[in-house]
XYZ file of C-alpha atoms in Angstrom:
735
model
C 44.079 30.174 22.516
C 44.939 33.928 22.119
C 42.089 35.858 20.407
C 39.341 34.094 22.216
C 36.274 35.851 20.083
C 37.538 33.948 17.308
C 37.369 30.527 18.876
C 34.436 29.194 17.401
C 35.153 30.389 13.758
C 38.900 28.931 14.401
C 37.561 26.022 14.767
C 34.757 25.903 12.796
C 36.756 26.488 9.648
C 38.796 23.928 10.381
C 36.206 21.768 8.862
C 35.393 23.834 5.777
C 37.836 22.955 3.513
C 35.771 20.216 2.021
C 33.030 23.106 1.465
C 36.182 25.190 -0.538
C 36.986 21.828 -2.503
C 33.429 21.194 -2.838
C 32.759 24.676 -4.951
C 36.187 23.398 -7.179
C 34.520 20.492 -7.970
C 31.466 21.833 -8.934
C 33.390 24.655 -11.114
C 35.557 22.058 -13.009
C 32.137 19.684 -13.591
C 31.260 22.693 -15.756
C 34.317 23.167 -17.414
C 36.634 19.836 -17.507
C 36.341 16.935 -19.287
C 36.191 13.389 -18.698
C 38.785 10.958 -18.420
C 38.179 7.438 -19.604
C 40.200 6.313 -16.879
C 38.860 7.898 -13.876
C 36.314 6.634 -11.908
C 32.790 7.300 -13.211
C 29.836 8.155 -11.323
C 28.650 4.929 -9.691
C 25.068 5.639 -9.624
C 24.871 5.907 -13.380
C 26.649 2.661 -13.259
C 23.863 1.244 -11.013
C 20.760 2.684 -12.864
C 22.283 1.497 -16.704
C 22.688 -1.958 -15.054
C 19.013 -1.801 -13.415
C 18.224 -0.855 -17.227
C 19.649 -3.751 -18.701
C 18.426 -6.189 -15.943
C 14.629 -5.506 -16.625
C 15.811 -5.831 -20.459
C 16.823 -9.251 -19.616
C 20.195 -8.200 -20.669
C 21.502 -10.565 -18.095
C 25.174 -10.232 -18.663
C 25.480 -6.643 -19.569
C 23.519 -6.416 -16.232
C 26.361 -8.378 -14.115
C 28.803 -6.426 -15.471
C 27.578 -2.809 -14.994
C 25.762 -4.002 -11.875
C 29.296 -5.444 -10.555
C 31.299 -2.258 -11.958
C 28.702 -0.213 -9.913
C 29.700 -1.739 -6.387
C 33.654 -1.772 -7.265
C 33.149 1.846 -8.373
C 31.826 2.986 -5.121
C 34.410 0.846 -3.010
C 36.884 2.115 -5.033
C 35.630 6.023 -4.477
C 35.583 5.796 -0.872
C 39.269 4.209 -0.788
C 40.219 7.451 -3.083
C 38.712 9.717 -0.411
C 40.486 8.098 2.127
C 43.975 7.995 0.686
C 43.563 12.068 -0.481
C 42.233 12.623 3.030
C 45.775 11.024 4.531
C 47.836 12.956 1.752
C 46.030 16.509 2.119
C 45.825 16.256 6.075
C 48.873 18.291 6.760
C 48.225 20.769 3.874
C 48.546 24.116 5.465
C 50.147 23.257 8.611
C 52.594 25.886 8.575
C 49.584 28.593 8.039
C 47.794 26.916 10.859
C 50.633 26.505 13.742
C 51.118 30.845 13.209
C 47.267 31.329 14.000
C 47.933 31.584 18.525
C 50.470 34.316 17.852
C 49.116 36.809 15.651
C 46.234 39.157 15.508
C 43.787 41.237 13.549
C 43.585 40.694 9.767
C 46.605 38.729 9.628
C 45.015 36.180 11.327
C 42.297 36.298 9.075
C 44.808 36.004 6.186
C 46.452 32.579 7.778
C 42.825 31.275 8.180
C 42.080 31.596 4.943
C 45.375 30.667 3.187
C 45.361 27.339 5.676
C 41.735 26.550 4.092
C 42.758 26.978 1.131
C 45.708 24.942 0.720
C 43.638 22.230 1.929
C 41.050 22.573 -0.385
C 43.179 22.520 -3.356
C 45.375 19.916 -2.112
C 42.197 18.062 -2.022
C 40.622 18.965 -5.380
C 43.875 18.191 -7.404
C 44.068 14.956 -5.228
C 40.641 13.729 -6.140
C 41.054 14.942 -10.200
C 43.898 12.622 -10.145
C 41.359 9.484 -9.618
C 37.562 10.482 -10.268
C 36.203 12.157 -13.213
C 34.377 15.684 -12.754
C 30.908 13.682 -12.648
C 32.293 11.182 -10.205
C 32.396 13.719 -7.820
C 29.093 14.906 -7.693
C 27.223 13.630 -4.886
C 24.291 10.795 -5.274
C 20.829 10.825 -4.710
C 19.328 9.866 -1.219
C 17.591 7.172 -3.272
C 21.172 6.063 -4.305
C 22.408 6.235 -0.719
C 19.281 3.986 0.291
C 19.614 1.280 -2.823
C 23.271 0.697 -1.505
C 22.637 1.188 2.244
C 19.831 -1.588 1.890
C 22.043 -3.556 -0.511
C 19.814 -3.655 -3.049
C 22.513 -4.155 -5.886
C 23.021 -7.679 -4.588
C 19.251 -8.379 -4.780
C 19.645 -7.952 -8.574
C 23.129 -9.694 -9.298
C 21.306 -12.568 -7.390
C 18.586 -13.119 -10.193
C 21.342 -11.953 -12.659
C 23.451 -14.618 -12.196
C 21.148 -17.770 -11.566
C 19.622 -16.268 -14.899
C 23.622 -16.925 -16.270
C 23.678 -20.287 -14.442
C 26.364 -19.232 -12.222
C 25.037 -19.988 -8.884
C 28.253 -19.750 -6.719
C 28.181 -16.119 -7.343
C 24.236 -16.195 -7.064
C 24.822 -17.753 -3.979
C 26.905 -15.385 -2.565
C 25.108 -12.311 -3.946
C 21.821 -13.813 -2.088
C 23.897 -14.459 1.279
C 25.279 -11.063 1.124
C 21.740 -9.160 0.408
C 20.006 -11.507 3.392
C 22.516 -10.701 5.670
C 21.065 -6.571 5.555
C 17.921 -8.034 5.115
C 16.890 -10.997 7.120
C 13.292 -10.895 6.947
C 13.015 -11.164 3.330
C 11.442 -14.437 3.423
C 11.936 -14.871 -0.717
C 15.557 -14.623 -0.383
C 16.021 -16.823 2.392
C 13.619 -19.504 0.247
C 16.077 -18.905 -2.406
C 18.964 -19.545 -0.071
C 17.584 -22.756 0.765
C 17.532 -23.693 -2.864
C 21.158 -23.155 -3.659
C 22.426 -25.177 -0.504
C 20.694 -28.177 -2.575
C 21.647 -27.195 -5.988
C 25.009 -29.036 -7.369
C 28.336 -27.275 -7.265
C 26.979 -24.893 -4.501
C 29.162 -25.611 -1.532
C 28.970 -23.825 2.248
C 31.745 -21.332 1.434
C 30.031 -19.990 -1.423
C 27.675 -18.286 0.958
C 30.196 -15.373 1.564
C 29.085 -11.980 2.736
C 30.976 -9.771 0.179
C 29.886 -6.613 2.427
C 31.934 -8.274 5.589
C 34.803 -5.834 5.684
C 32.431 -3.188 6.851
C 30.978 -5.330 9.395
C 33.849 -7.302 11.023
C 33.314 -5.239 14.269
C 29.889 -7.049 14.740
C 31.817 -10.473 14.195
C 33.925 -9.746 16.812
C 31.146 -8.578 18.640
C 29.432 -12.082 18.505
C 32.672 -14.069 18.859
C 33.575 -12.442 22.205
C 29.540 -12.995 23.649
C 29.911 -16.824 22.464
C 33.121 -17.030 24.246
C 31.874 -15.303 27.595
C 28.688 -17.917 27.260
C 31.545 -20.594 27.292
C 33.665 -19.216 30.119
C 36.499 -18.663 27.912
C 37.821 -15.488 29.078
C 40.980 -15.068 27.483
C 39.591 -15.803 24.138
C 36.467 -13.270 25.368
C 38.966 -10.969 26.077
C 40.987 -11.100 22.824
C 37.878 -10.640 20.818
C 36.334 -7.488 23.357
C 39.774 -6.011 22.663
C 39.768 -6.716 18.732
C 36.279 -5.405 18.744
C 36.813 -2.057 20.580
C 39.475 -1.487 18.104
C 37.909 -1.933 15.325
C 34.500 -0.035 15.988
C 37.164 2.806 16.598
C 38.643 2.036 13.332
C 35.511 1.719 11.244
C 34.198 5.419 13.299
C 36.950 7.100 12.069
C 36.545 5.507 8.489
C 33.138 7.053 8.382
C 34.453 10.491 9.362
C 37.326 10.453 6.714
C 34.182 10.127 4.262
C 32.282 13.126 6.190
C 35.259 15.268 5.604
C 35.969 14.556 2.291
C 32.531 13.911 0.617
C 30.137 16.901 -0.150
C 28.092 18.311 2.604
C 24.795 19.682 2.265
C 24.192 23.439 2.011
C 23.061 25.443 4.965
C 19.731 25.720 3.269
C 19.371 22.116 2.644
C 18.972 21.547 6.350
C 16.986 24.402 6.836
C 19.198 26.590 8.517
C 18.175 29.791 9.334
C 20.140 33.324 9.586
C 22.851 32.481 7.379
C 23.159 35.810 5.207
C 26.617 36.389 6.727
C 29.953 35.308 5.810
C 30.911 33.991 9.178
C 27.230 32.159 9.623
C 27.246 30.580 6.487
C 30.700 29.239 6.869
C 29.715 28.151 11.075
C 26.609 26.368 9.500
C 28.382 24.404 6.513
C 31.074 23.353 9.336
C 27.836 22.497 11.764
C 26.797 20.075 8.549
C 30.156 18.416 8.494
C 30.010 18.020 12.332
C 26.990 16.529 12.130
C 27.925 13.786 10.039
C 30.971 13.174 11.583
C 28.823 12.239 15.123
C 26.199 10.643 13.205
C 29.134 7.933 12.497
C 28.563 6.415 15.929
C 24.969 5.943 15.122
C 25.734 3.957 11.754
C 28.610 2.155 13.337
C 26.481 0.992 16.506
C 23.673 -0.249 13.739
C 23.809 -3.698 12.711
C 23.283 -4.680 8.976
C 19.375 -5.250 8.667
C 18.674 -3.216 11.967
C 16.268 -0.393 12.356
C 17.679 1.242 15.439
C 21.374 1.133 16.885
C 22.482 -0.270 19.443
C 22.899 1.812 22.369
C 26.190 2.845 24.650
C 27.721 0.368 21.595
C 31.414 1.531 22.705
C 31.229 1.779 26.388
C 29.192 -1.792 26.368
C 32.572 -2.957 24.625
C 34.958 -1.815 27.286
C 32.627 -2.911 30.242
C 32.397 -6.526 28.780
C 36.297 -6.476 28.160
C 36.990 -5.433 31.377
C 35.205 -7.994 33.137
C 36.844 -10.360 30.795
C 40.415 -9.414 31.599
C 39.879 -9.496 34.918
C 38.728 -13.173 34.516
C 41.409 -14.002 32.354
C 44.089 -12.816 35.090
C 44.847 -9.770 33.175
C 44.217 -7.062 36.315
C 46.498 -4.458 34.632
C 44.443 -4.771 31.116
C 41.136 -4.523 33.359
C 42.082 -1.575 35.422
C 42.751 0.396 31.797
C 39.751 -0.871 30.440
C 37.619 0.211 33.217
C 39.489 3.651 33.872
C 38.445 3.868 29.869
C 34.676 3.484 30.752
C 34.659 5.793 33.100
C 35.666 8.461 31.040
C 32.081 8.146 29.326
C 30.524 7.605 32.948
C 32.672 8.800 35.551
C 30.279 8.698 38.351
C 28.905 5.377 38.110
C 28.932 4.042 41.113
C 29.216 0.378 40.357
C 32.279 0.613 38.168
C 34.144 2.936 40.780
C 33.890 0.102 43.221
C 35.107 -2.486 40.410
C 38.076 -0.461 40.123
C 38.704 -0.400 44.052
C 38.076 -4.012 43.975
C 40.942 -4.271 41.418
C 43.475 -2.206 42.996
C 42.946 -4.118 46.352
C 43.121 -7.685 43.928
C 46.829 -6.526 43.225
C 47.601 -5.428 47.213
C 47.816 -1.499 46.183
C 50.619 -1.934 43.686
C 51.205 1.940 42.777
C 52.063 0.929 39.285
C 48.334 -0.514 38.667
C 46.901 2.762 40.674
C 48.803 5.132 37.906
C 47.647 3.286 34.921
C 45.839 5.606 32.738
C 42.990 5.011 30.473
C 43.260 4.252 26.782
C 44.828 6.784 24.590
C 42.503 6.201 21.812
C 39.511 6.216 23.839
C 40.922 9.877 25.166
C 40.954 10.903 22.082
C 38.179 9.509 21.307
C 36.215 11.301 24.347
C 38.169 14.858 23.876
C 37.496 14.680 20.139
C 33.648 14.009 20.695
C 33.155 16.817 23.491
C 34.647 19.233 21.191
C 32.508 18.527 18.550
C 29.256 18.115 20.452
C 30.369 21.960 22.351
C 29.861 23.637 18.630
C 27.272 21.647 17.665
C 25.096 22.487 20.730
C 26.313 26.260 19.924
C 24.624 25.755 16.528
C 21.252 24.621 17.605
C 21.026 27.824 20.633
C 22.376 30.377 18.040
C 21.494 29.290 14.341
C 18.659 27.257 14.761
C 20.475 24.241 13.760
C 18.932 20.959 14.218
C 21.026 18.286 15.838
C 20.088 14.997 17.635
C 22.540 13.679 20.125
C 23.584 10.228 19.400
C 25.612 9.001 22.874
C 23.601 8.989 26.230
C 27.211 9.817 27.895
C 27.183 13.399 26.787
C 27.892 15.236 30.144
C 25.559 18.082 31.050
C 27.960 21.058 30.940
C 28.146 20.603 27.411
C 24.895 21.762 26.858
C 23.921 25.407 27.015
C 21.885 26.225 29.751
C 18.998 27.427 27.724
C 18.596 23.910 26.010
C 19.955 22.279 28.993
C 15.869 21.378 30.236
C 14.809 20.301 27.164
C 17.941 18.113 27.032
C 17.503 16.471 30.168
C 14.063 15.682 29.517
C 14.593 13.729 25.878
C 17.598 12.411 28.011
C 15.107 10.914 30.517
C 12.641 9.454 27.718
C 15.405 7.775 26.098
C 16.750 6.031 29.528
C 13.116 5.105 30.057
C 12.861 3.800 26.401
C 15.891 1.591 27.337
C 14.238 0.403 30.716
C 10.911 -0.363 29.130
C 12.696 -2.784 26.761
C 13.168 -5.104 29.689
C 9.654 -4.680 30.993
C 7.419 -4.041 28.558
C 7.156 -7.822 28.139
C 4.340 -7.658 30.999
C 2.588 -4.542 29.541
C -0.257 -4.062 26.832
C -1.607 -0.840 25.720
C -3.854 -2.337 23.503
C -7.270 -1.725 25.074
C -8.223 -5.431 25.465
C -8.888 -6.835 28.832
C -8.525 -10.722 28.776
C -11.313 -12.948 31.284
C -14.748 -11.861 29.856
C -17.742 -14.498 29.213
C -17.773 -16.729 26.547
C -21.226 -16.314 24.593
C -21.438 -19.706 23.048
C -22.907 -22.738 24.424
C -20.109 -25.619 24.088
C -17.095 -23.213 24.216
C -14.856 -23.758 26.538
C -11.537 -22.079 28.198
C -8.783 -24.555 27.934
C -6.015 -21.559 28.304
C -6.071 -18.333 29.688
C -3.398 -15.952 30.449
C -1.874 -17.894 33.446
C -1.424 -20.862 31.639
C -0.156 -19.412 28.462
C 2.171 -17.252 30.280
C 1.734 -13.944 29.084
C -1.242 -10.969 28.556
C -4.139 -11.281 26.688
C -3.642 -14.616 25.277
C -7.043 -17.317 25.305
C -7.358 -20.715 24.059
C -10.998 -21.575 23.409
C -12.359 -25.388 22.641
C -15.561 -26.451 20.786
C -15.713 -23.500 18.862
C -16.405 -25.833 15.617
C -17.864 -29.383 15.342
C -15.746 -32.332 13.568
C -18.848 -32.083 10.743
C -17.826 -28.047 10.231
C -14.199 -29.021 10.467
C -14.456 -31.435 7.785
C -16.657 -29.471 5.583
C -13.829 -26.528 5.494
C -11.029 -29.101 5.083
C -12.604 -30.529 1.672
C -13.294 -27.005 0.652
C -9.564 -26.115 0.917
C -8.789 -29.742 -0.773
C -10.854 -28.336 -3.752
C -10.484 -24.454 -3.666
C -7.150 -23.514 -2.169
C -4.388 -22.207 -4.377
C -0.607 -23.020 -3.992
C 0.893 -19.475 -2.740
C -2.847 -17.283 -2.548
C -1.797 -14.263 -1.241
C 1.931 -14.490 -1.377
C 2.440 -13.614 -4.863
C 1.887 -17.009 -6.063
C 4.769 -18.439 -3.731
C 4.214 -22.050 -3.165
C 6.876 -21.733 0.065
C 6.700 -18.161 1.091
C 7.780 -19.145 4.601
C 9.971 -22.151 4.274
C 11.386 -24.140 0.961
C 10.378 -27.404 3.061
C 6.800 -26.897 3.004
C 4.084 -26.080 0.354
C 1.671 -23.635 1.456
C -1.896 -23.193 -0.211
C -4.520 -20.291 0.817
C -8.062 -18.921 -0.049
C -10.347 -16.034 0.909
C -13.604 -15.696 1.138
C -14.086 -13.653 -1.915
C -12.575 -16.550 -3.826
C -14.774 -18.788 -2.198
C -18.146 -16.891 -2.836
C -16.934 -16.754 -6.594
C -15.976 -20.179 -6.822
C -19.171 -21.100 -5.487
C -21.383 -19.256 -7.740
C -19.403 -20.578 -10.761
C -20.706 -24.086 -9.228
C -17.019 -25.164 -8.120
C -17.416 -25.319 -4.416
C -20.554 -26.185 -2.461
C -22.335 -22.611 -1.990
C -22.995 -23.797 1.920
C -19.460 -24.374 2.382
C -18.363 -20.762 1.092
C -20.950 -19.149 3.514
C -19.687 -21.205 6.500
C -16.326 -20.127 5.841
C -17.590 -16.565 6.283
C -19.664 -17.276 8.959
C -16.774 -18.593 10.757
C -15.589 -15.035 11.037
C -18.299 -13.310 12.595
C -18.447 -16.409 14.784
C -14.679 -16.146 16.497
C -15.405 -12.038 15.953
C -18.212 -12.720 18.670
C -16.147 -14.657 20.787
C -12.750 -12.669 21.344
C -15.218 -9.518 21.352
C -16.645 -10.737 24.519
C -13.934 -12.371 25.926
C -11.223 -9.362 25.384
C -14.071 -7.287 26.768
C -13.175 -4.632 23.546
C -13.982 -1.164 24.916
C -15.106 0.039 20.937
C -16.125 -2.065 17.653
C -14.060 -4.603 16.474
C -14.184 -4.988 12.145
C -12.713 -8.123 10.788
C -9.267 -6.802 8.875
C -8.923 -9.956 7.143
C -9.863 -13.572 6.723
C -7.138 -16.514 5.258
C -8.277 -19.938 5.386
C -3.886 -21.717 4.795
C -2.861 -25.339 4.520
C 0.477 -25.782 4.778
C 2.088 -29.061 4.078
C 5.352 -31.192 4.833
C 7.605 -31.687 1.660
C 7.964 -35.694 1.284
C 11.546 -36.343 1.610
C 12.571 -33.086 2.443
C 12.326 -33.029 6.037
C 15.607 -34.911 7.733
C 17.801 -32.168 9.868
C 15.421 -29.506 9.711
C 16.281 -26.604 11.863
C 14.331 -23.560 10.487
C 10.287 -22.847 11.334
C 7.211 -23.174 9.526
C 6.686 -19.312 10.103
C 9.454 -17.464 12.305
C 8.907 -15.335 15.206
C 6.843 -12.132 14.705
C 4.360 -9.900 15.787
C 1.535 -9.385 13.921
C 1.096 -5.208 13.732
C 5.235 -4.080 14.272
C 8.644 -5.080 13.088
C 10.032 -6.829 15.900
C 13.753 -6.295 16.422
C 14.646 -8.875 19.072
C 18.104 -7.560 19.674
C 16.728 -4.386 21.046
C 13.783 -5.904 22.381
C 11.722 -3.352 20.323
C 8.910 -3.739 18.063
C 8.463 -0.598 15.453
C 5.031 0.080 14.217
C 5.881 1.058 10.756
C 5.503 -0.434 7.366
C 5.704 -3.282 6.050
C 3.775 -4.007 9.461
C 0.220 -4.332 9.252
C 0.314 -1.897 12.158
C -3.935 -1.661 12.406
C -3.873 -4.944 13.281
C -5.202 -5.211 16.996
C -6.779 -8.481 17.629
C -5.640 -11.981 16.141
C -6.709 -15.674 15.814
C -6.550 -18.922 14.606
C -8.957 -21.432 14.455
C -7.734 -24.957 14.032
C -9.200 -27.375 11.460
C -7.210 -30.503 12.073
C -4.641 -32.203 14.255
C -3.559 -35.040 11.773
C -0.005 -34.014 11.148
C 3.430 -33.837 12.519
C 5.057 -30.487 14.337
C 2.835 -27.530 13.560
C 2.536 -26.158 16.954
C 2.069 -22.587 17.695
C 4.178 -20.998 20.375
C 4.856 -18.155 21.751
C 7.801 -16.070 22.940
C 9.386 -12.996 24.843
C 10.473 -9.835 22.993
C 13.606 -11.785 22.106
C 12.167 -14.226 19.887
C 13.965 -17.347 21.479
C 12.732 -17.420 25.276
C 9.291 -20.002 24.720
C 6.775 -18.741 27.147
C 3.962 -20.981 25.896
C 2.936 -23.516 23.206
C -0.711 -24.495 21.859
C -0.972 -27.788 19.909
C -3.498 -27.419 16.894
C -6.684 -29.981 17.017
C -10.710 -29.330 15.074
C -12.528 -26.371 16.458
C -9.652 -25.042 18.769
C -9.276 -21.279 18.621
C -6.726 -18.931 19.548
C -6.877 -15.499 20.253
C -4.611 -12.518 21.518
C -3.374 -9.130 20.316
C -1.712 -8.411 17.893
C 0.616 -5.978 19.806
C 4.713 -6.938 20.890
C 3.182 -9.026 23.910
C 2.645 -11.248 21.828
C 5.586 -12.593 19.719
C 4.907 -15.775 17.859
C 5.825 -18.796 15.594
C 5.027 -22.153 14.143
C 6.980 -25.019 14.294
C 8.300 -26.816 11.476
C 5.204 -29.177 9.832
C 7.258 -32.228 9.320
C 4.821 -34.414 8.026
C 1.190 -34.359 6.611
C -0.884 -31.121 5.761
C -1.663 -28.579 8.620
C -4.843 -26.206 7.812
C -6.433 -23.273 9.981
C -8.383 -20.312 9.697
C -6.009 -17.065 10.284
C -8.144 -13.989 11.308
C -7.289 -10.805 12.130
C -9.489 -8.062 13.568
C -9.159 -4.075 14.126
C -11.276 -1.253 15.741
C -10.809 1.172 13.411
C -13.598 0.923 10.552
C -11.304 2.297 7.962
C -9.243 -0.867 8.149
C -11.925 -3.444 7.636
C -11.758 -6.210 5.396
C -13.619 -4.694 1.994
C -13.199 -7.837 0.473
C -15.985 -9.283 2.654
C -18.152 -6.985 1.787
C -17.603 -7.686 -1.461
C -18.680 -11.116 -0.987
C -21.741 -10.071 1.033
C -22.589 -7.944 -2.104
C -22.195 -10.943 -4.241
C -25.036 -12.511 -2.097
C -27.555 -10.021 -1.960
C -27.325 -9.675 -5.773
C -28.275 -13.128 -5.954
C -30.887 -12.410 -3.856
C -29.400 -13.803 -0.423
C -29.024 -12.283 2.785
C -26.185 -12.501 5.005
C -26.264 -13.010 8.763
C -24.272 -10.707 10.740
C -24.279 -10.103 14.660
C -26.525 -7.437 15.687
C -24.432 -5.863 18.307
C -22.045 -5.576 15.201
C -23.681 -2.055 13.754
C -24.115 -0.601 17.406
C -20.587 -0.930 17.863
C -19.547 0.251 14.384
C -22.039 3.611 15.055
C -20.146 4.175 18.345
C -16.450 3.303 16.884
C -17.045 6.121 14.373
C -18.657 8.487 17.051
C -15.512 7.966 18.998
C -13.197 8.592 15.937
C -15.245 11.493 14.598
C -13.000 10.673 11.002
C -14.288 11.342 7.741
C -14.136 8.208 5.095
C -13.918 9.523 2.039
C -14.258 7.381 -1.295
C -10.180 7.932 -1.995
C -9.353 6.713 1.357
C -11.823 3.608 1.037
C -9.509 3.011 -2.164
C -6.489 3.828 -0.257
C -7.983 1.460 2.671
C -8.608 -1.608 0.072
C -4.904 -1.674 -1.230
C -3.817 -1.540 2.571
C -5.700 -4.348 3.206
C -5.936 -6.991 0.770
C -2.599 -5.763 -1.139
C -0.440 -8.137 1.316
C -1.450 -11.018 3.263
C -0.133 -12.409 6.617
C -0.792 -15.428 8.199
C -0.610 -17.574 11.369
């Protein structure tokens, strides 16, 4: 290009027409009038629908919520249409940029930008009201990203007795929120309702997920060695991924972008600097589309190397299906991402040899679509890294394949370091099954006479797992079972839900504090309530010793739980009594990751189940690998049997369906942090103390508590204690 000194500004300015468009839109909002036939702001419609929902105006709520969803979809279509109409605007000016000099160059650039901005402003104004053109808040974006409108619609349609529509809304929400237990239960209920068929469970957002549907179908064909069908699905998946990415990028081009001050960009006082900063915001949005498209609905993280991975699968499937030329094109496309990958180069040579050195095969080029994708992405990355180096712009590269020479030398060392960390994290995803950083070390002594080790790490095929027998006597089991029969409440600890995990079972719960209060009212035996409390101390002492806890171990929560199979509702069950999960992080089986973030109980360090009976069918505890599918060990409950294990990602576990009878167990969790101790237990102990009754505790607990406080050097104010009570008792879990 002539005028290389303008090159950065020239490329950056190409993306700034949307900025001029935004300024024109905001000006029109202050001076224009809304046309009723134009699209209204979908955030206003949504808020109005939610208000109607809470006012129990079900018909109005359904109408407004549906209109908010439809309006958002229409807005996206209008943006696409206007982008396509205006893509050629200013072509006559932009075509002269390489052949002019000085101020004429600047004037042509401004003419080009202005023409495109005017085209977009006029086009959008034909379809969207002025207020509808304004950006929505991040809260609204989150609501729609998590599909919360369908959550409201599910209840609304149920109230209106439109169960088919309710089932569709429930399914659409559940696809993006697969851990939402209540919605899963609702779906099971809809399945049993008259008039509801399997065809009613339609994902209304499927248009944005076609690439994932194709991805899963391709994997299924591969597993069955149906290579021709697999190749067809992988090819379609690649094309759909490219299409979805392009759709996302178009929205970045037309939708308003954050101003530089919103992104924390420094030194943007000059005109060119501000223009470049605004352009960087747009480019960053475009690059983020890679992550957005590679993230499954309801998942936290994107699948790394999503497009290269598809190409890798595609060339193998094509080769096995006999399409050598197709395999060569796909493999050469993959090599655009990783040109020095030795295995791929070997495969390419093998393909050439397979066709006997055919010249035409060797001349096959990569897919034009992939070549364009790579070229465009690299140009954007160069500009973004320029902004990082010179404008303090913040950019997180979504790709692992970015070549080193795209990154400025001043940033290269940090870039290499970050890239290496990501690669190590991916490798650890496969190896972490054997790693436990909990600080526990199984194999310590068992300090209670009559308690035996039935299964250890080796027998349980894992790390920091143990099964101890003889922890309770038959008489003690009977006493606690009787206590549960008298005092346990349906859904206790689960917002009153009688079936929080599966509609085929009911669940009852009882806490120590509730048992103590019932005993004070004379409704249960005082000795049984005290035994329930003492069992927690007994288990704590056993596991603290066996797992050689290096610091104090505090009871975080105790929950007596009984689950009963619903008679006549067990035929053909394929679900679990409790799905596979990890106790202190959010398990993501697809990526082998476990995220320590809300709503996980991240303070839990050690988990335990003390079983009370075995006169039921099913209900076995089982451990899996992080894929949540590969079972590594199984434990059958019986009176006095204790299962203990570290609460982290090395121990995913679930409970098999209880298909007959009633399964009761005492679930306990322990923490090393005194801040997260079970405040309900202390409240129960205070009630006993007020009645003049002493509470027997292990002698070493106070010593360990003091040692733990010394190690953490943390100030526990009354405010912090109040917050910790909410965290510990505000939500429950069980095993």
